[in-house]
Every structure is written in structure tokens, then in C-alpha cells.
Tab-separated table of C-alpha atoms in Angstrom:
chain	number	residue	atom	x	y	z
A	1	UNK	CA	-33.957	16.323	-9.833
A	2	UNK	CA	-31.575	18.804	-8.240
A	3	UNK	CA	-33.095	21.154	-5.658
A	4	UNK	CA	-31.438	24.540	-5.927
A	5	UNK	CA	-31.700	27.285	-3.319
A	6	UNK	CA	-30.630	30.129	-5.587
A	7	UNK	CA	-32.840	31.589	-8.323
A	8	UNK	CA	-31.689	30.498	-11.777
A	9	UNK	CA	-31.558	33.181	-14.483
A	10	UNK	CA	-31.868	32.105	-18.128
A	11	UNK	CA	-32.377	33.927	-21.422
A	12	UNK	CA	-35.677	32.543	-22.711
A	13	UNK	CA	-38.689	30.313	-22.224
A	14	UNK	CA	-37.178	27.240	-23.911
A	15	UNK	CA	-34.181	27.413	-21.561
A	16	UNK	CA	-36.614	27.652	-18.648
A	17	UNK	CA	-38.609	24.648	-19.892
A	18	UNK	CA	-35.403	22.612	-20.309
A	19	UNK	CA	-34.108	23.398	-16.797
A	20	UNK	CA	-37.547	22.938	-15.188
A	21	UNK	CA	-37.243	19.244	-16.058
A	22	UNK	CA	-33.890	18.986	-14.255
A	23	UNK	CA	-34.056	21.440	-11.365
A	24	UNK	CA	-36.414	22.145	-8.528
A	25	UNK	CA	-35.730	25.871	-8.542
A	26	UNK	CA	-37.190	29.287	-9.188
A	27	UNK	CA	-36.215	29.953	-12.823
A	28	UNK	CA	-36.555	33.456	-14.272
A	29	UNK	CA	-36.167	34.441	-17.923
A	30	UNK	CA	-34.502	37.701	-18.983
A	31	UNK	CA	-36.459	37.524	-22.266
A	32	UNK	CA	-33.209	38.152	-24.044
A	33	UNK	CA	-32.079	41.760	-24.138
A	34	UNK	CA	-35.440	43.080	-22.879
A	35	UNK	CA	-34.006	42.879	-19.335
A	36	UNK	CA	-31.997	46.014	-20.238
A	37	UNK	CA	-35.199	48.063	-20.442
A	38	UNK	CA	-37.486	46.123	-18.088
A	39	UNK	CA	-36.798	47.902	-14.786
A	40	UNK	CA	-39.337	45.780	-12.868
A	41	UNK	CA	-37.759	42.523	-13.982
A	42	UNK	CA	-34.270	43.796	-13.168
A	43	UNK	CA	-35.470	44.958	-9.731
A	44	UNK	CA	-36.944	41.480	-9.153
A	45	UNK	CA	-33.675	39.774	-10.153
A	46	UNK	CA	-31.783	42.099	-7.764
A	47	UNK	CA	-34.284	41.257	-5.000
A	48	UNK	CA	-33.785	37.524	-5.581
A	49	UNK	CA	-29.996	37.992	-5.625
A	50	UNK	CA	-30.171	39.759	-2.285
A	51	UNK	CA	-32.542	37.212	-0.696
A	52	UNK	CA	-31.073	33.922	-1.932
A	53	UNK	CA	-28.410	34.556	-4.573
A	54	UNK	CA	-28.732	33.914	-8.287
A	55	UNK	CA	-27.164	31.540	-10.789
A	56	UNK	CA	-26.749	32.833	-14.330
A	57	UNK	CA	-26.720	30.270	-17.123
A	58	UNK	CA	-26.881	31.769	-20.605
A	59	UNK	CA	-25.966	30.496	-24.043
A	60	UNK	CA	-22.261	30.525	-24.961
A	61	UNK	CA	-22.789	32.887	-27.868
A	62	UNK	CA	-22.117	36.617	-28.063
A	63	UNK	CA	-25.657	37.544	-26.929
A	64	UNK	CA	-25.498	35.210	-23.927
A	65	UNK	CA	-22.259	36.800	-22.753
A	66	UNK	CA	-23.669	40.314	-23.199
A	67	UNK	CA	-26.641	39.477	-20.963
A	68	UNK	CA	-24.379	37.745	-18.422
A	69	UNK	CA	-22.014	40.742	-18.324
A	70	UNK	CA	-24.907	43.162	-17.924
A	71	UNK	CA	-26.264	41.218	-14.925
A	72	UNK	CA	-22.752	40.972	-13.466
A	73	UNK	CA	-22.453	44.764	-13.649
A	74	UNK	CA	-25.600	45.369	-11.572
A	75	UNK	CA	-25.530	42.445	-9.085
A	76	UNK	CA	-22.911	42.277	-6.295
A	77	UNK	CA	-20.374	39.564	-7.184
A	78	UNK	CA	-20.919	37.686	-3.914
A	79	UNK	CA	-24.613	37.262	-4.821
A	80	UNK	CA	-24.096	35.801	-8.295
A	81	UNK	CA	-22.768	32.448	-9.511
A	82	UNK	CA	-22.039	31.653	-13.125
A	83	UNK	CA	-22.465	28.410	-15.002
A	84	UNK	CA	-20.943	28.332	-18.464
A	85	UNK	CA	-22.148	25.815	-20.989
A	86	UNK	CA	-19.469	24.322	-23.241
A	87	UNK	CA	-19.172	25.198	-26.917
A	88	UNK	CA	-21.083	22.372	-28.548
A	89	UNK	CA	-21.909	22.874	-32.191
A	90	UNK	CA	-25.229	21.786	-33.587
A	91	UNK	CA	-28.873	22.768	-33.986
A	92	UNK	CA	-31.758	22.735	-31.513
A	93	UNK	CA	-34.553	20.336	-32.506
A	94	UNK	CA	-37.212	23.045	-32.712
A	95	UNK	CA	-35.147	25.257	-35.049
A	96	UNK	CA	-34.844	24.921	-38.804
A	97	UNK	CA	-31.247	26.172	-38.831
A	98	UNK	CA	-28.414	26.447	-36.323
A	99	UNK	CA	-27.835	29.726	-34.512
A	100	UNK	CA	-25.666	32.410	-36.116
A	101	UNK	CA	-22.591	31.097	-34.302
A	102	UNK	CA	-23.615	27.448	-34.760
A	103	UNK	CA	-23.515	26.646	-31.032
A	104	UNK	CA	-26.175	24.857	-29.024
A	105	UNK	CA	-27.891	26.983	-26.411
A	106	UNK	CA	-29.006	25.915	-22.950
A	107	UNK	CA	-32.125	24.267	-24.413
A	108	UNK	CA	-30.051	22.069	-26.758
A	109	UNK	CA	-27.489	20.763	-24.269
A	110	UNK	CA	-27.735	17.173	-23.029
A	111	UNK	CA	-29.419	16.791	-19.597
A	112	UNK	CA	-26.458	14.951	-18.053
A	113	UNK	CA	-24.048	17.679	-19.162
A	114	UNK	CA	-26.284	20.368	-17.621
A	115	UNK	CA	-26.641	18.530	-14.307
A	116	UNK	CA	-22.878	17.976	-14.181
A	117	UNK	CA	-22.290	21.695	-14.743
A	118	UNK	CA	-24.456	22.504	-11.712
A	119	UNK	CA	-22.669	19.889	-9.599
A	120	UNK	CA	-19.192	21.036	-10.702
A	121	UNK	CA	-20.061	24.627	-9.823
A	122	UNK	CA	-20.817	23.525	-6.218
A	123	UNK	CA	-24.327	24.863	-6.464
A	124	UNK	CA	-26.076	24.742	-3.122
A	125	UNK	CA	-28.446	21.823	-3.135
A	126	UNK	CA	-31.053	21.742	-0.423
A	127	UNK	CA	-31.852	18.292	0.832
A	128	UNK	CA	-34.802	19.639	2.825
A	129	UNK	CA	-37.987	18.460	1.225
A	130	UNK	CA	-41.084	20.605	1.497
A	131	UNK	CA	-43.519	18.317	3.281
A	132	UNK	CA	-46.730	20.184	2.497
A	133	UNK	CA	-46.044	22.531	-0.437
A	134	UNK	CA	-48.414	25.121	-1.856
A	135	UNK	CA	-49.949	23.712	-5.049
A	136	UNK	CA	-52.090	24.994	-7.910
A	137	UNK	CA	-55.109	23.609	-6.025
A	138	UNK	CA	-54.275	25.978	-3.152
A	139	UNK	CA	-54.040	28.871	-5.606
A	140	UNK	CA	-57.521	27.977	-6.857
A	141	UNK	CA	-59.002	27.660	-3.365
A	142	UNK	CA	-57.497	31.050	-2.436
A	143	UNK	CA	-59.021	32.524	-5.623
A	144	UNK	CA	-55.594	33.313	-7.088
A	145	UNK	CA	-56.148	31.273	-10.261
A	146	UNK	CA	-59.098	29.916	-12.237
A	147	UNK	CA	-61.758	32.105	-10.586
A	148	UNK	CA	-63.434	35.368	-11.683
A	149	UNK	CA	-61.432	37.473	-9.173
A	150	UNK	CA	-58.161	35.568	-9.657
A	151	UNK	CA	-56.400	38.119	-11.855
A	152	UNK	CA	-56.987	41.073	-9.523
A	153	UNK	CA	-56.294	38.954	-6.403
A	154	UNK	CA	-53.016	37.675	-7.829
A	155	UNK	CA	-52.008	41.221	-8.791
A	156	UNK	CA	-52.730	42.398	-5.223
A	157	UNK	CA	-50.765	39.479	-3.768
A	158	UNK	CA	-47.762	40.105	-6.037
A	159	UNK	CA	-47.766	43.798	-5.113
A	160	UNK	CA	-47.993	43.022	-1.383
A	161	UNK	CA	-45.061	40.588	-1.659
A	162	UNK	CA	-43.100	43.175	-3.668
A	163	UNK	CA	-42.975	40.808	-6.654
A	164	UNK	CA	-43.314	41.798	-10.332
A	165	UNK	CA	-46.706	41.542	-11.991
A	166	UNK	CA	-45.304	39.410	-14.854
A	167	UNK	CA	-44.596	36.479	-12.514
A	168	UNK	CA	-46.398	33.339	-13.675
A	169	UNK	CA	-48.503	31.318	-11.253
A	170	UNK	CA	-46.001	28.432	-11.318
A	171	UNK	CA	-43.101	30.805	-10.536
A	172	UNK	CA	-45.186	32.374	-7.773
A	173	UNK	CA	-45.829	28.914	-6.270
A	174	UNK	CA	-42.104	28.149	-6.447
A	175	UNK	CA	-41.276	31.471	-4.769
A	176	UNK	CA	-43.828	30.888	-1.994
A	177	UNK	CA	-42.618	27.334	-1.315
A	178	UNK	CA	-39.062	28.598	-0.926
A	179	UNK	CA	-40.105	31.536	1.262
A	180	UNK	CA	-42.795	30.300	3.667
A	181	UNK	CA	-44.814	27.309	4.774
A	182	UNK	CA	-48.273	26.572	3.398
A	183	UNK	CA	-49.764	27.554	6.767
A	184	UNK	CA	-47.969	30.929	6.712
A	185	UNK	CA	-49.111	31.502	3.138
A	186	UNK	CA	-52.753	30.819	4.008
A	187	UNK	CA	-52.447	33.115	7.031
A	188	UNK	CA	-50.881	35.799	4.826
A	189	UNK	CA	-53.688	35.488	2.229
A	190	UNK	CA	-56.411	35.503	4.907
A	191	UNK	CA	-55.015	38.807	6.183
A	192	UNK	CA	-54.687	40.202	2.667
A	193	UNK	CA	-58.138	38.996	1.545
A	194	UNK	CA	-60.306	38.998	4.691
A	195	UNK	CA	-63.487	38.246	2.674
A	196	UNK	CA	-62.261	34.889	1.326
């Protein structure tokens, strides 16, 4: 598994699932063209670009290039890296028919090809291993998931960290582990939720 410092931007959830099996990284979906209208998501992507840089990997079809070009127009070029998947024709397993252009998207590309694309692009790989990472058990013990107050607590935490409310718990954990130690996170939460 390749540990990537930058946030990885993909089009949809199946791309995210595919890359989650190959990369230890914060992976954010644009949800296709909805990123054009979703100001909070775009602001979050800009924030990530500024903090750590982003890597854009979209499908090689017309839609993928439109999304890539849109992001390139709003993110400073020194904060964005591009990975282009090759034109490979075929059909994703979950689909009944090939895409309009007949090309495989990120989700359909072979794992080895994807990993090679990241390596060829000289993507920063961190060899530092997080010794004591924040886990879903920590989120539960801090009442940020699986408890009656979890939803409102998580919302408060996301707001205090200037993160979008749509962020999933797993993406939040990934963000925290790349931003602070477990001890700092507990200290932060104890200050934010003094009654815990």
C-alpha cells in the first residue's frame, strides 16, 4: 500500500473504493459535476490543496477532463498534480454496458497499472508510519460515532476544524491522522467537549 501525503481527488465513490485498497491517503470524491455547484466541497478541496497539495485522477473520458480542467482553473498549479489513466477500452464489472466512450474509468483499471501511475508521477510517499493512529474505536469513545450525541458532536468537531459537514467518519479519521497525533486529537476534543 502506497502512503500518499497529498489528498487524492476522484470523481465518484467506486473510484474512491478502488483507490482505498491501494493507497493510504485522504481520498475525496467530486461526485461528478456536482463539485461545480457544491461551494463547501470546493472550499474543502482548496483548503486541502493549500495544506498538503492535491492529486487529481479522473477518468480519461470527456467528463473526466471537464472536471479536471475545472479544478485546474481554481487551484494554483503548484498545489495540484495530475495522474492520467491510459485509454483502455472495456467495461467495468458492475456495469451492464461500457461507458459512452467505451473506456475504462479509474475503478476498472488494473491495480498494478494504477500503482505504477502514482510511482511514475513521483507522488510523494511518506515512509513515516503513524505509530498510534486514531481509530473508529477512538471516535466511539469520544462520542463522535455510534452514540446518541455522535451526529451533533461530529458536526461541531467538523465546524471547529473548518471541515465540510459531508465528510465521512473514515475520511475524518484519515484527515486527523495526517494532521495531528492521537494525543493532540484527544486534547482537542476534551477542550471542545469539556463534559465528555
